[in-house]
Every structure is written in C-alpha cells, then in structure tokens.
Short mmCIF file of C-alpha atoms in Angstrom, two decimals:
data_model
loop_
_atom_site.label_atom_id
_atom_site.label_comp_id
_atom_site.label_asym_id
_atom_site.label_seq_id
_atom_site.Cartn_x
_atom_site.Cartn_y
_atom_site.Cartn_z
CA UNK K 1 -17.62 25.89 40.14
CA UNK K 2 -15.59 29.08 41.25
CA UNK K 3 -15.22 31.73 43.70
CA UNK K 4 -16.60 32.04 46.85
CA UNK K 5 -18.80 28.85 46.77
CA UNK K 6 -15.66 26.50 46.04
CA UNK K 7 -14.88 25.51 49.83
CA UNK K 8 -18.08 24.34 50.15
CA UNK K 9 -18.07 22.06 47.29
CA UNK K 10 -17.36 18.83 49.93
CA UNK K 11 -19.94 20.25 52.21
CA UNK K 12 -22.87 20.20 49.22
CA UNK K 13 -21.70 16.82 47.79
CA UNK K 14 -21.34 15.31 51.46
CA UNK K 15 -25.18 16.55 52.13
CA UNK K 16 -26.45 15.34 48.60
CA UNK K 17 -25.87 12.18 49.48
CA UNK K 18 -27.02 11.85 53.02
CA UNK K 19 -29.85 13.18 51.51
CA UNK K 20 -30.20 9.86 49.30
CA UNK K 21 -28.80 7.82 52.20
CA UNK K 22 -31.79 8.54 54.34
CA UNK K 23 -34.42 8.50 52.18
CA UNK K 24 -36.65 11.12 54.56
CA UNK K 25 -40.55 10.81 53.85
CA UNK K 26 -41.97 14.19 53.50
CA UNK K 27 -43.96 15.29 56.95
CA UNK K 28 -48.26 14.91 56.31
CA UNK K 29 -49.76 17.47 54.95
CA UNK K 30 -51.24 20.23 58.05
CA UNK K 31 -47.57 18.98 59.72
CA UNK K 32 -45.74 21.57 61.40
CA UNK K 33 -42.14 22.13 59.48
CA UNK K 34 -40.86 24.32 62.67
CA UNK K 35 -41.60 24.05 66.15
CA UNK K 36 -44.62 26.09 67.32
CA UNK K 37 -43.94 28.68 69.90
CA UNK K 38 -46.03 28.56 73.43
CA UNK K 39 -46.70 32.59 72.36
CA UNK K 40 -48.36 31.55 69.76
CA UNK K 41 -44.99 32.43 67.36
CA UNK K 42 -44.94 36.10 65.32
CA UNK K 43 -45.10 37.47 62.11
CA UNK K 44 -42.29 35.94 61.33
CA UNK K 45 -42.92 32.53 62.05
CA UNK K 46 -46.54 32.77 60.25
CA UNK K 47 -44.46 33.77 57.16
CA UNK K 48 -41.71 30.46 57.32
CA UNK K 49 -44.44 28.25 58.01
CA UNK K 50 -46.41 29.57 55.51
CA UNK K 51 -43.23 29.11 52.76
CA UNK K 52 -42.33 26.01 54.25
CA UNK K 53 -45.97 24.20 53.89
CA UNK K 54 -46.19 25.48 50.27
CA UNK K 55 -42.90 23.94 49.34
CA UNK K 56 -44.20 20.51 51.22
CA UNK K 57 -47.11 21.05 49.01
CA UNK K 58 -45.05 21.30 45.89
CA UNK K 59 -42.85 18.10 46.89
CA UNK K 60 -45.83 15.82 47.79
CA UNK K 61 -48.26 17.08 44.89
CA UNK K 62 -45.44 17.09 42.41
CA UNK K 63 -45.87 20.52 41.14
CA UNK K 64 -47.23 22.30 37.76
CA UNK K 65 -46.54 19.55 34.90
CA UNK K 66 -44.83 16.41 37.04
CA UNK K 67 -44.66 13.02 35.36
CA UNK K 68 -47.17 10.35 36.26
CA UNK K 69 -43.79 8.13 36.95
CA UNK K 70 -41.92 10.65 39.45
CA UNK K 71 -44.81 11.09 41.99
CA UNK K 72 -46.56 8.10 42.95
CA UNK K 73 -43.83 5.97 43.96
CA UNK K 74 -41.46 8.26 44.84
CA UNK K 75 -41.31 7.94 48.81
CA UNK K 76 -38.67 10.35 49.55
CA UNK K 77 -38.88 13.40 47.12
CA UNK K 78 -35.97 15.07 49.02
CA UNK K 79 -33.84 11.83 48.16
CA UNK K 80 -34.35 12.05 44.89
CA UNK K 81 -33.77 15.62 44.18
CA UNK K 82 -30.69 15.38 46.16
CA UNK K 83 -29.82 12.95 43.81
CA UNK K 84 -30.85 14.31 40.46
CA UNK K 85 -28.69 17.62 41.42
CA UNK K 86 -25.48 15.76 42.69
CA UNK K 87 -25.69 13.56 39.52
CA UNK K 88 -25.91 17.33 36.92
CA UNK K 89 -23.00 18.60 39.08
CA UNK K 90 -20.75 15.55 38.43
CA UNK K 91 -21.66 15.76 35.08
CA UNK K 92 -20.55 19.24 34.18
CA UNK K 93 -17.74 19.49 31.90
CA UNK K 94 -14.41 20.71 33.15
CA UNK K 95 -13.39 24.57 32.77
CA UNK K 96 -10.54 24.86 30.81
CA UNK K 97 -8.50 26.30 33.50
CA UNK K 98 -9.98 24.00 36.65
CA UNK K 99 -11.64 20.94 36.38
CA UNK K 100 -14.96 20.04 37.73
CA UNK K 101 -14.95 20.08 41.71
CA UNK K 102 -17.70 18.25 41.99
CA UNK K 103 -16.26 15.09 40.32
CA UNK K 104 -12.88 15.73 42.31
CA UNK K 105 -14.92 15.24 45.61
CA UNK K 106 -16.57 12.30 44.21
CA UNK K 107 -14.18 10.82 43.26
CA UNK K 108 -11.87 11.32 46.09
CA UNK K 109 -14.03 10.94 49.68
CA UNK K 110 -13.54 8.02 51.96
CA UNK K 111 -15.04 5.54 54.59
CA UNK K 112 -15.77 7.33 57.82
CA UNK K 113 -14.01 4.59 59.11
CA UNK K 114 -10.65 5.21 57.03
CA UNK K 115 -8.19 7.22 59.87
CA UNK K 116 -5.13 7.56 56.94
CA UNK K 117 -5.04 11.13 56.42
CA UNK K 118 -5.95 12.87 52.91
CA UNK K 119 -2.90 13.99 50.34
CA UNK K 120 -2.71 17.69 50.70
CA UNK K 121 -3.02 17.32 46.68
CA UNK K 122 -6.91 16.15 46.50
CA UNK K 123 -9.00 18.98 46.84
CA UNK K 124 -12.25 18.58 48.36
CA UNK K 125 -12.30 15.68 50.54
CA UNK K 126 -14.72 14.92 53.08
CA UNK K 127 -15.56 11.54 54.67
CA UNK K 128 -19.11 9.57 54.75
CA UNK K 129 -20.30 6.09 56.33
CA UNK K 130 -19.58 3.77 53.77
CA UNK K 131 -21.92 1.32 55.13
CA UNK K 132 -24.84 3.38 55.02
CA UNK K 133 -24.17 4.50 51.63
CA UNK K 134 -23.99 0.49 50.30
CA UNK K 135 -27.35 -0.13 51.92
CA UNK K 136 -29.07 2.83 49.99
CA UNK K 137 -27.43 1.69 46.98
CA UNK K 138 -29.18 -1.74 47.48
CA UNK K 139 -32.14 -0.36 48.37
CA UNK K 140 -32.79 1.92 45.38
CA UNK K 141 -31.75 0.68 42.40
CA UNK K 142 -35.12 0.08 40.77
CA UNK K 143 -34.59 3.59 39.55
CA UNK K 144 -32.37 5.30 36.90
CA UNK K 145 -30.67 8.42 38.59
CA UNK K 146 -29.40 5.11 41.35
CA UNK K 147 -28.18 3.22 39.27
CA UNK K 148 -26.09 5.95 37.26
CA UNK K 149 -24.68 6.95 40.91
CA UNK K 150 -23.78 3.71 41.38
CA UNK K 151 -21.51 3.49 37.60
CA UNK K 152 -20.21 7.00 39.02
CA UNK K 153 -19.36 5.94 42.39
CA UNK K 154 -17.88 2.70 40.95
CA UNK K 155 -16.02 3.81 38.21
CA UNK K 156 -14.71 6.95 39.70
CA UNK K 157 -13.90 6.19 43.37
CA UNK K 158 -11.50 3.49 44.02
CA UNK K 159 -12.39 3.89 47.95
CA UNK K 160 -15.69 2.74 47.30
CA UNK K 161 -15.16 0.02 44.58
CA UNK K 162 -12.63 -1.68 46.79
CA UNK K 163 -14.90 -1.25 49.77
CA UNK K 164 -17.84 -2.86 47.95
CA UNK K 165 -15.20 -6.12 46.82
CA UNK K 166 -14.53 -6.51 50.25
CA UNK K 167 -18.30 -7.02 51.36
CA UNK K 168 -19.31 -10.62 52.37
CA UNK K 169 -23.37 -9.54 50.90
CA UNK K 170 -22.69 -8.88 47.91
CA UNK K 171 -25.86 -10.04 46.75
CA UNK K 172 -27.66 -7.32 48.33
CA UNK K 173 -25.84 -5.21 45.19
CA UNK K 174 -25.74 -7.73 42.78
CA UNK K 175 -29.61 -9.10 42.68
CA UNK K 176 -30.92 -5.84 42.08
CA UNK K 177 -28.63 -5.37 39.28
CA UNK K 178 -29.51 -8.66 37.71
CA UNK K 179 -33.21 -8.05 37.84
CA UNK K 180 -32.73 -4.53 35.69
CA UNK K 181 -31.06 -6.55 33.12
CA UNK K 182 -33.48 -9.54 33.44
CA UNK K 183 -36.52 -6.76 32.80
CA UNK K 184 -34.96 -5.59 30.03
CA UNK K 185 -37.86 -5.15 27.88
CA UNK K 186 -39.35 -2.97 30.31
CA UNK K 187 -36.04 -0.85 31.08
CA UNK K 188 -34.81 1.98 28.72
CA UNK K 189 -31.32 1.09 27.11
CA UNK K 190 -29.69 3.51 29.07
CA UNK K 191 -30.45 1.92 32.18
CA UNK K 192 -29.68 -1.42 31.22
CA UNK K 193 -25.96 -0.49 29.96
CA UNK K 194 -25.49 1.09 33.48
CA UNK K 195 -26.30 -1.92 34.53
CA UNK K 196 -24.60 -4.52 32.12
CA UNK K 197 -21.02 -1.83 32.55
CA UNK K 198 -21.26 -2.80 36.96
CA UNK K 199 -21.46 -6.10 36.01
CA UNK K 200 -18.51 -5.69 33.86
CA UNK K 201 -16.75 -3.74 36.14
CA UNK K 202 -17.09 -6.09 39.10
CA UNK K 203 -16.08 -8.68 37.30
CA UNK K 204 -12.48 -7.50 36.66
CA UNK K 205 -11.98 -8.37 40.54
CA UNK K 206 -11.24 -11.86 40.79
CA UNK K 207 -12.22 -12.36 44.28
CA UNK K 208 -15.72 -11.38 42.95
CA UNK K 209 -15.15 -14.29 40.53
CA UNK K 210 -14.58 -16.18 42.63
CA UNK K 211 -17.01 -15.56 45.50
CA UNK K 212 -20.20 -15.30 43.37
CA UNK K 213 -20.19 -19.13 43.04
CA UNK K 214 -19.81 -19.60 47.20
CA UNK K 215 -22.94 -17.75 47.61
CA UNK K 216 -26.23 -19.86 47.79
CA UNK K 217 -30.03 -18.19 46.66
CA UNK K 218 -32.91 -19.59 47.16
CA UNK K 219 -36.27 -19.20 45.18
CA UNK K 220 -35.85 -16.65 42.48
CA UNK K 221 -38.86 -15.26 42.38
CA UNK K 222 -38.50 -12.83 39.54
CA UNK K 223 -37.02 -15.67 37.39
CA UNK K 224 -39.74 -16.94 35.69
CA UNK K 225 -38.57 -19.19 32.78
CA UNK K 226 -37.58 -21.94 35.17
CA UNK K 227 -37.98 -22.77 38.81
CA UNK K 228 -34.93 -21.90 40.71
CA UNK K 229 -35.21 -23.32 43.61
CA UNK K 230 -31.68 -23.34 44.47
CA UNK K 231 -28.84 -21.85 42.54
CA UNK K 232 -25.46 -19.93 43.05
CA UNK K 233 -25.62 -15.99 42.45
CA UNK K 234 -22.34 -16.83 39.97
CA UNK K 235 -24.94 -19.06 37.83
CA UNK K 236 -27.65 -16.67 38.29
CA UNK K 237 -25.60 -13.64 36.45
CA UNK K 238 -24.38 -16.47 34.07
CA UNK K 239 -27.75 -17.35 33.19
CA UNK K 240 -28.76 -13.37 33.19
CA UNK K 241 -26.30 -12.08 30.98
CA UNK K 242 -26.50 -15.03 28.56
CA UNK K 243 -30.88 -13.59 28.02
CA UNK K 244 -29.42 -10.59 27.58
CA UNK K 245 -27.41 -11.55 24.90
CA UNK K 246 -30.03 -14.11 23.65
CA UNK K 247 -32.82 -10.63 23.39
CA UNK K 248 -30.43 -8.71 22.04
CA UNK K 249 -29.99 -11.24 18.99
CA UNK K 250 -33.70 -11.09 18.24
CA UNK K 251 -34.55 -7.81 18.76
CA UNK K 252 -32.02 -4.59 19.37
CA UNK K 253 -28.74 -6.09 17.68
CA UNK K 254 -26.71 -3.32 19.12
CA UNK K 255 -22.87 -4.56 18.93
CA UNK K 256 -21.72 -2.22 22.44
CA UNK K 257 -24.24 -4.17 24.47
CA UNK K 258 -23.08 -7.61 22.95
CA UNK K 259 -19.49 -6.76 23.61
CA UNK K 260 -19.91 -5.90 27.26
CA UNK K 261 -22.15 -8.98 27.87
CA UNK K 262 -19.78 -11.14 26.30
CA UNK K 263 -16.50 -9.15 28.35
CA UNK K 264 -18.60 -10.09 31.71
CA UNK K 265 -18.76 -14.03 30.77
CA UNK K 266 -15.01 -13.64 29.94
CA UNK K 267 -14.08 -12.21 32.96
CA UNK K 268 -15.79 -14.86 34.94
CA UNK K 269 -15.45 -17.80 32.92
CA UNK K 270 -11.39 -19.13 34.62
CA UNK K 271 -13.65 -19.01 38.30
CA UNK K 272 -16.72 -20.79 37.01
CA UNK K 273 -17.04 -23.13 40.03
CA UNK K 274 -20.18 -25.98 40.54
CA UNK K 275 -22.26 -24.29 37.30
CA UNK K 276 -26.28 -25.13 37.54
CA UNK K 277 -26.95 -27.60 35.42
CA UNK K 278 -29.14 -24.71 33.30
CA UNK K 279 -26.60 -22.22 33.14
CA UNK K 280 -24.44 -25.26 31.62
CA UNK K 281 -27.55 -25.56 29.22
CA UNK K 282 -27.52 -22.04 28.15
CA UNK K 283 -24.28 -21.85 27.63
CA UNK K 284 -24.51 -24.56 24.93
CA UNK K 285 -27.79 -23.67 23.76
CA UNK K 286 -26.32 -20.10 23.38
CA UNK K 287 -23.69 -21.68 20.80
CA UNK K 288 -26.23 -23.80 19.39
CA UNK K 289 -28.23 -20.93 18.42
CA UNK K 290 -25.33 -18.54 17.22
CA UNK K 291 -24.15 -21.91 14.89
CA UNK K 292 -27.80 -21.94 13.40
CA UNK K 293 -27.30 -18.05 12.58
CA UNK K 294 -23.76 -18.15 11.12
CA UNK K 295 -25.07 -21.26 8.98
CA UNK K 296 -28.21 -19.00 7.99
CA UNK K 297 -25.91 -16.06 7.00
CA UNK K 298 -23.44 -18.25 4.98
CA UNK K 299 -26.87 -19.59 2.86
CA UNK K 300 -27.79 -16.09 2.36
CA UNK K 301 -24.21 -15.18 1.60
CA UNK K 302 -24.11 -18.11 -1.24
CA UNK K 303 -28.03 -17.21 -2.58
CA UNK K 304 -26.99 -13.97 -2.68
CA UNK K 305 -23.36 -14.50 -4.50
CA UNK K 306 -25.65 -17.08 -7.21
CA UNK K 307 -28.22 -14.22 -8.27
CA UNK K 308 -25.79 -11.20 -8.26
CA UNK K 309 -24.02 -13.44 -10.70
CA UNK K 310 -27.07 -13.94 -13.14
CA UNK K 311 -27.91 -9.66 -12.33
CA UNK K 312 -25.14 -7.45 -12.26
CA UNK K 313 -27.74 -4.58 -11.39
CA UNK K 314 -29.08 -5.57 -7.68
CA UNK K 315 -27.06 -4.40 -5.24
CA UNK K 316 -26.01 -7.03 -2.46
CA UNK K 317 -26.94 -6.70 0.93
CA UNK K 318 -23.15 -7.06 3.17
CA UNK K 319 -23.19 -10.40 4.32
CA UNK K 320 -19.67 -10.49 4.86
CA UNK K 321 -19.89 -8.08 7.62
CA UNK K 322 -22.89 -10.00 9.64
CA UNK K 323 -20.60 -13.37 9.15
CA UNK K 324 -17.55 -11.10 10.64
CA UNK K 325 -20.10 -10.04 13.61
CA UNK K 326 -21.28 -13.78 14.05
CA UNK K 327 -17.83 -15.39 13.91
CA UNK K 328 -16.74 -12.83 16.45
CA UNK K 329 -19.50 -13.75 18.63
CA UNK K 330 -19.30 -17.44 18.26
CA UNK K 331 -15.11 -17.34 18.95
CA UNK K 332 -15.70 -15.53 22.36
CA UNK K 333 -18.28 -17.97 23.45
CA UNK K 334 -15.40 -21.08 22.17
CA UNK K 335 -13.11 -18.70 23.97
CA UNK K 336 -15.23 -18.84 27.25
CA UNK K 337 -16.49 -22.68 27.01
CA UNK K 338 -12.59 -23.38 26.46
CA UNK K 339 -11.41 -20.56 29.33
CA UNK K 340 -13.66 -22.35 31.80
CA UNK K 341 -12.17 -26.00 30.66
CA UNK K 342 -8.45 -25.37 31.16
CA UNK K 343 -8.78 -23.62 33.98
CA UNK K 344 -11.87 -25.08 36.67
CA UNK K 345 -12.84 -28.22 34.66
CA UNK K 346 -12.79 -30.42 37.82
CA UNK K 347 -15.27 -28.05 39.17
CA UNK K 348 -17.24 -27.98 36.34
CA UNK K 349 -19.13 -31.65 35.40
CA UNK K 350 -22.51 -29.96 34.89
CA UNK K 351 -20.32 -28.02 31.42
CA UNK K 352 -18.78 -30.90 30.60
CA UNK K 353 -22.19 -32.80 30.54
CA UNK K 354 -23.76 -30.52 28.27
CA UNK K 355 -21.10 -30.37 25.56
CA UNK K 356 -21.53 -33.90 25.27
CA UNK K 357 -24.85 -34.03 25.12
CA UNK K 358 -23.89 -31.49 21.76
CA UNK K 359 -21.11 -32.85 20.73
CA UNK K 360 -22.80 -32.22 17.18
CA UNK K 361 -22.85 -28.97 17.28
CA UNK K 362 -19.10 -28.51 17.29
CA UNK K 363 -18.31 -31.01 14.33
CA UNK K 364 -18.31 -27.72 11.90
CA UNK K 365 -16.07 -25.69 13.70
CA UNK K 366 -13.05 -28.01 13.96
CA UNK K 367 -11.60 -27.38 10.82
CA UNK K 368 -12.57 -24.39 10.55
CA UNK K 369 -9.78 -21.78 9.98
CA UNK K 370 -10.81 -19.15 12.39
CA UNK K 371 -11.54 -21.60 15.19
CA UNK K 372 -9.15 -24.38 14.51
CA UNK K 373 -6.82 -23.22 17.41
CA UNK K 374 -9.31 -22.59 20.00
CA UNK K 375 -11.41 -25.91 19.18
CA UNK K 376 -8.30 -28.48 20.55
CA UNK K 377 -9.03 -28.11 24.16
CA UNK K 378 -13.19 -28.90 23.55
CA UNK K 379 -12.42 -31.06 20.80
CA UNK K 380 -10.11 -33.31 23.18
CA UNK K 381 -12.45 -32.94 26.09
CA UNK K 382 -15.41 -34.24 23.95
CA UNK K 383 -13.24 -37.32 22.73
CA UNK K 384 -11.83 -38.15 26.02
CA UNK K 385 -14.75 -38.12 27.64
CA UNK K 386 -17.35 -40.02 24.94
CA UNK K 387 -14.79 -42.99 24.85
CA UNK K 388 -15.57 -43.47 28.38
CA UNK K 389 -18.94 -43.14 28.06
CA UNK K 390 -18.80 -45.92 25.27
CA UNK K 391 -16.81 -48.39 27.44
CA UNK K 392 -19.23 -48.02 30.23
CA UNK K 393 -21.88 -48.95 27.84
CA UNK K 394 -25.35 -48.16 26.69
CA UNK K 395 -28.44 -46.58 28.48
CA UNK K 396 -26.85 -44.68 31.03
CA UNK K 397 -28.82 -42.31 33.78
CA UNK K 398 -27.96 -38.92 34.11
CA UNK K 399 -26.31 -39.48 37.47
CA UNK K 400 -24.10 -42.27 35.89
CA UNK K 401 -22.94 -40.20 33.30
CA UNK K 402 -21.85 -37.34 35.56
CA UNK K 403 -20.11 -39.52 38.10
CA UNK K 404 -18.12 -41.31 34.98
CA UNK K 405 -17.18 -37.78 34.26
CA UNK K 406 -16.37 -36.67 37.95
CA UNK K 407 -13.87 -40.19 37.50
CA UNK K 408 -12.63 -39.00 34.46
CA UNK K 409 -11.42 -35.00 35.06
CA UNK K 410 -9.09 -36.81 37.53
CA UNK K 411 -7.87 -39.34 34.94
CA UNK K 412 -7.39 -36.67 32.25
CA UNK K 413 -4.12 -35.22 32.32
CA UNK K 414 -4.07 -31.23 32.86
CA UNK K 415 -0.80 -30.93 30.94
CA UNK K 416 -2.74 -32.48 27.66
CA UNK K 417 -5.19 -29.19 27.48
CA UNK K 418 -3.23 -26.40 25.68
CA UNK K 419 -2.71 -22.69 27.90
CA UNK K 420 -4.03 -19.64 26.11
CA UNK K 421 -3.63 -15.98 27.52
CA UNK K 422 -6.14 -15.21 30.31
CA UNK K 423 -9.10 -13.38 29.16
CA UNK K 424 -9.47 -10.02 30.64
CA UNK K 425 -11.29 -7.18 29.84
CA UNK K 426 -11.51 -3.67 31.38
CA UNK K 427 -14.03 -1.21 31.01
CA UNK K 428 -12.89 1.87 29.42
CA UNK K 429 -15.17 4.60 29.61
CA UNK K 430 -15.83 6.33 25.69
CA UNK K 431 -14.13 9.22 24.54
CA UNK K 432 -16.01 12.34 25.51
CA UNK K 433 -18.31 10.57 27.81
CA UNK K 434 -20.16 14.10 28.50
CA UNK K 435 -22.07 13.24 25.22
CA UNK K 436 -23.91 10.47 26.76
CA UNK K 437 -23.99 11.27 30.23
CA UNK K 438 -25.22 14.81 29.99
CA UNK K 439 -28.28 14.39 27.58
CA UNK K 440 -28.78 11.38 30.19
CA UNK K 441 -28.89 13.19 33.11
CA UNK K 442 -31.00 15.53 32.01
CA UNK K 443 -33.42 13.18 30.62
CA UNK K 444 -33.62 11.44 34.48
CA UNK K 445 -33.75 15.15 35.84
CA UNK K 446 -37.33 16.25 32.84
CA UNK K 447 -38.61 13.01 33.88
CA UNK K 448 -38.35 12.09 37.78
CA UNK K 449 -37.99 15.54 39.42
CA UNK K 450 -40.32 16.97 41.32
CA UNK K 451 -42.19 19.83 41.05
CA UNK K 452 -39.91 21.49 37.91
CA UNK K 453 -41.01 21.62 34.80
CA UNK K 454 -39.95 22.17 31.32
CA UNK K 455 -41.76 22.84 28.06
CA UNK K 456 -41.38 20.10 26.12
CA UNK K 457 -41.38 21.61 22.85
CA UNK K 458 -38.09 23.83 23.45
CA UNK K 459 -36.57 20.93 24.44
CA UNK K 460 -33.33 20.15 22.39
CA UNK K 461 -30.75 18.12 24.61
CA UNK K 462 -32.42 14.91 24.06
CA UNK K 463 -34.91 13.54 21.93
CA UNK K 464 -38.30 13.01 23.87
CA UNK K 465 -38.18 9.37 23.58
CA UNK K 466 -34.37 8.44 25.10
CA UNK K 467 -36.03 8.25 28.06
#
C-alpha cells in the first residue's frame, strides 16, 4: 500500500480483473506453458517448464487441503484467484495517513470508451472495456467472490453503475441476481444480502423502474411454484423479493433483510406498470398473511396480559415489540399497495382486481390509528370500484370484471386519491463496513481458493460455519 509498489497499484487492479474478464481455462496437463525451442531449449528452459507444470498441477489438482466446492466446477482457476486477491486488497482498511489505493482505483477507473480526461486529483486511474466487464459479471454470478465484486463495483464506482442503467439487457444482470435470492435456502446469508442490497441499489434509478416492466421473459425455468410462461422481469423481481420476505417470516426473521426487501418494493412500487396477475396475488396474499400474524400476536399479547394478571411471578414474553415489528411491516406493504394506486393505477387492473377480491382483509385496518391515514386511498379505491361491480350485477367472469375496472380508472377522478411523499430509499452502507466485509472475504478466500490452505483450527477471523 506504500513505497515503491504504489504506481503500479492501477496496473495490478487493471490485470485482476482481465483476469476475471476472460475466464482462461488452465492448458491440459503434459501442455507446454512456453514455447519449445528447435535446440531442444537449455538448462534453463528445463527448469521454467519444470516450475511452470508444477504450478499447473497445483491450479488444476487444487493443492494440499482444497475444498470439494472450489475445484470441480471451477473452470478458470486463474479467474478466480484474480478475483479472491483484488476483492482482500479492496478490502484493506485505510492507513491512517493514506487511504487504501486499491479502493481509490476501484472506485475511480472508466469505460475504455470514455475520451474525458481524468482529474489530476484521482490517483490511480486506468481505463477497462466496460462491456466486457458486464458480460463476466452476467456470466459468473452463481458464485460468492462475483457477486461481492459486483456490490463493490456498484456501490463504489459511479462510472460503472451509470453504465450498467444505461444498458438495454439488463436482464442478463438482473436474472442471475433473482435466482440467488430465489435459492435462498441453498445460499449462505451473506450471499443473499449481496444480492437483495443490488436489487436495492438498482432500484433507486427510476429508469430501471421503469424499464423492468417493458422487458418480456419467457419460460422461467427455475421458477417452480407456478408456470411462467410469460411475465415481465419487473413482476418477476416483484414476485422474488415478496418469497424472500415470505421465507424470511417463517424461518430466519432477521429485521436487515426484511428492511431491504421491503426498501426494493418501495422503490419500485410509483413504476409498477401491467403487474402479472400473480405478482398482484402475492402482493395481497403477502398482506393477508402479515394481518393473520399481527392478529396472532395481539391474542398472545391479551392471553398473556390475562395470566400475568392472575401470576405476578412469570415473566412476559415482549409482545409489544413483535406487534411494533408487524405493524411496521404491514404499514410499508399499505404504503406500497397505496404508492402503486396514486401513482400507475390505470396501468395497474390486475392490483386493483386482487384487492377486491380481499376487500375483507382490509376492514380491520381502517380505523385503525396507525393506518387510518394511509388506508383512504385503498379504502376509496375498494368502494369505488365494488359499487360498480354491484350495478353491473351478479356472476361476473374474470374478464368482465377487469374490463369494468379498465372503464372505471378512467371514470375515477385522480384529484379524489390523496398525494403522500414519494417513497425512496437509499442504501447506506453500515458504519465500519470492514467488520463484515473482511471476515467475508476471507471466508470466500479459506473456501474457494485454490491450492492454499489454512489450518482450520487457528482459524479466528470467522467462525467455521459463516460460510
């Protein structure tokens, strides 16, 4: 990070990741590494192929103590290692009298296709194809250490995040990223927060709002609770993030991953444009099953407030604080539903079907205090558009209920649905980030590298199982 090696910094980081850009399969073993010489080559050459073939042989076999997961599958071990170190040198902490120049280069290089000249004031600047580096991105984010570059590169480089926007194939970046968080009992939570936090950050670009819903997929394969035989890639990470949120409930409960899921749906929810029918459905079902829990907690609540009055000596479990967590919940989703109403709800008849088909559902919440403000706009929506149901009479088909309600979002005047504040929410990375990224890193690094190895016993970054 000093010294002599500092002008080379660029040079390194530059290489690193045309390392992981080209994704070079090792040579077959008995391959040449240098050229042979018509002479029949020297001492010397005898001795570089010699150290040349046994570092082939360490790459390919995977060395003393590999892991069963980094070998097999790993068709470029160069990539990888490339990427491993590049990710442990952005990670290092700052010294305190020069920050890391590592991080300064990534965060700073541009588009080989970017002629504006660098400000003398960023150090360690270089240029790379952005192109190529978007396809590898695509390409490789089954794994980890990709993904994390990905966040970095992201997060950190404002070249590269507005370059990715601008793409017209977004997809290519987006599916991949989808089916991490659609695995997600097979993932480790670290990966699927690097994940869930792209997501979030993508969405606070409203062209990506907006053209998510423009771009048409076909057979889902991977999706296999329904048959999605045609669906927008805006519904798809609707319908994504809303299982995340739905496994979460049932099994981790961890509040950060909630929040983020929930900030992604915000972000989104003014663009929501021609929603699937089914990612209507979830929505709603989503609701319906966070208004059976709050009405499960408030039983427990009053159970719990009856015996603690008949024995003063059992301590009561905090049910006031898993109400506060479900009311929170439930008020972002009303927040969402009602985002989605007042701002696309001519786009939208597939929503407005499936609140009315649950009209129920929302009967409790109207008077209730915390909700009372945000329930007018779905409360009005719901009456407006049952009355006309009722006047065009009983035993209507699906199709005749959502062209009445195509007839009605032009009758409805916009003016009668009350404006709230735009919801928007940034991602902020944590104070003293190194204490998640580093033990990270090095976790990816003891688990996918190649050929190193590490006693596990004297181990005492991570614990063995945060991997």
């Amino acid at each position: 990070m000093r010294g002599p090696c500092l002008p080379y910094t660029s040079k390194l980081v530059k290489t690193l990741l045309y390392n992981f850009i080209r994704q070079e399969k090792p040579p077959p073993p008995g391959t040449h590494v240098f050229p042979q010489q018509s002479d029949g080559g020297g001492l010397l050459y005898g001795l570089a192929s010699g150290v040349a073939t046994g570092l082939w042989t360490v790459f390919t076999l995977g060395g003393v103590g590999s892991k069963a997961t980094a070998s097999p599958e790993l068709s470029s071990p160069l990539a990888n290692q490339s990427l491993l170190l590049l990710l442990v040198l952005a990670n290092l902490t700052d010294a305190s009298d020069a920050p890391n120049p590592y991080r300064q280069a990534i965060m700073s290089f541009k588009n080989t296709q970017d002629s504006s000249p660098f400000p003398s004031s960023i150090p360690h600047a270089f240029q790379i194809n952005f192109n190529s580096l978007y396809t590898a991105l695509c390409e490789q984010q089954t794994s980890d250490q990709a993904t994390l570059l990905l966040y970095t590169l992201l997060h950190q480089n404002s070249n590269i995040r507005t370059y990715m926007l601008a793409r017209t194939d977004m997809e290519n970046l987006v599916l991949p990223i989808l089916e991490i968080l659609y695995h997600v009992e097979e993932r480790n939570s670290h990966h699927v927060y690097m994940a869930l936090i792209i997501l979030l950050i993508l969405t606070e670009d409203d062209g990506f709002n907006r053209s998510i819903h423009e771009v048409i997929l076909k057979n889902i394969t991977w999706y296999s609770e329904r048959v999605l035989t045609e669906i927008s890639l805006g519904s798809l990470l609707i319908l994504v993030v809303i299982r995340t949120i739905q496994y979460n409930m049932t099994r981790t409960r961890d509040k950060y991953l909630h929040t983020n899921c929930l900030a992604a749906l915000a972000n989104m929810s003014a663009q929501f444009r021609s929603l699937h029918q089914y990612a209507a459905q979830r929505i709603i079902s989503l609701f319906s099953l966070l208004s059976k829990k709050h009405n499960k907690v408030l039983e427990q609540a009053t159970q719990s407030l009856r015996g603690s009055l008949s024995s003063n000596d059992v301590p009561l479990p905090d049910y006031a604080q898993d109400l506060n967590v479900i009311e929170e919940v439930i008020r972002m989703m009303l927040e969402i539903i009602n985002s989605c109403l007042t701002n696309s709800l001519h786009h939208n008849p597939n929503l407005v079907y499936a609140l009315l088909y649950k009209r129920d559902l929302f009967e409790q919440f109207r008077t209730h205090p915390s909700f009372q403000d945000i329930m007018q706009n779905i409360d009005l929506v719901i009456t407006f558009f049952s009355s006309r149901l009722l006047q065009a009479g009983a035993e209507l088909s699906v199709e005749r209920v959502l062209e009445i309600i195509k007839q009605g979002v032009i009758a409805l005047p916009k003016d009668r649905l009350k404006k709230f504040p735009e919801l928007k929410f940034k991602y902020v990375e944590e104070e003293q980030p190194e204490e998640f990224f580093i033990p990270y890193v090095w976790s990816l690094v003891y688990n996918s590298a190649v050929g190193l190895y590490w006693n596990p016993q004297d181990i005492q970054l991570f614990t063995m199982d945060s991997d």
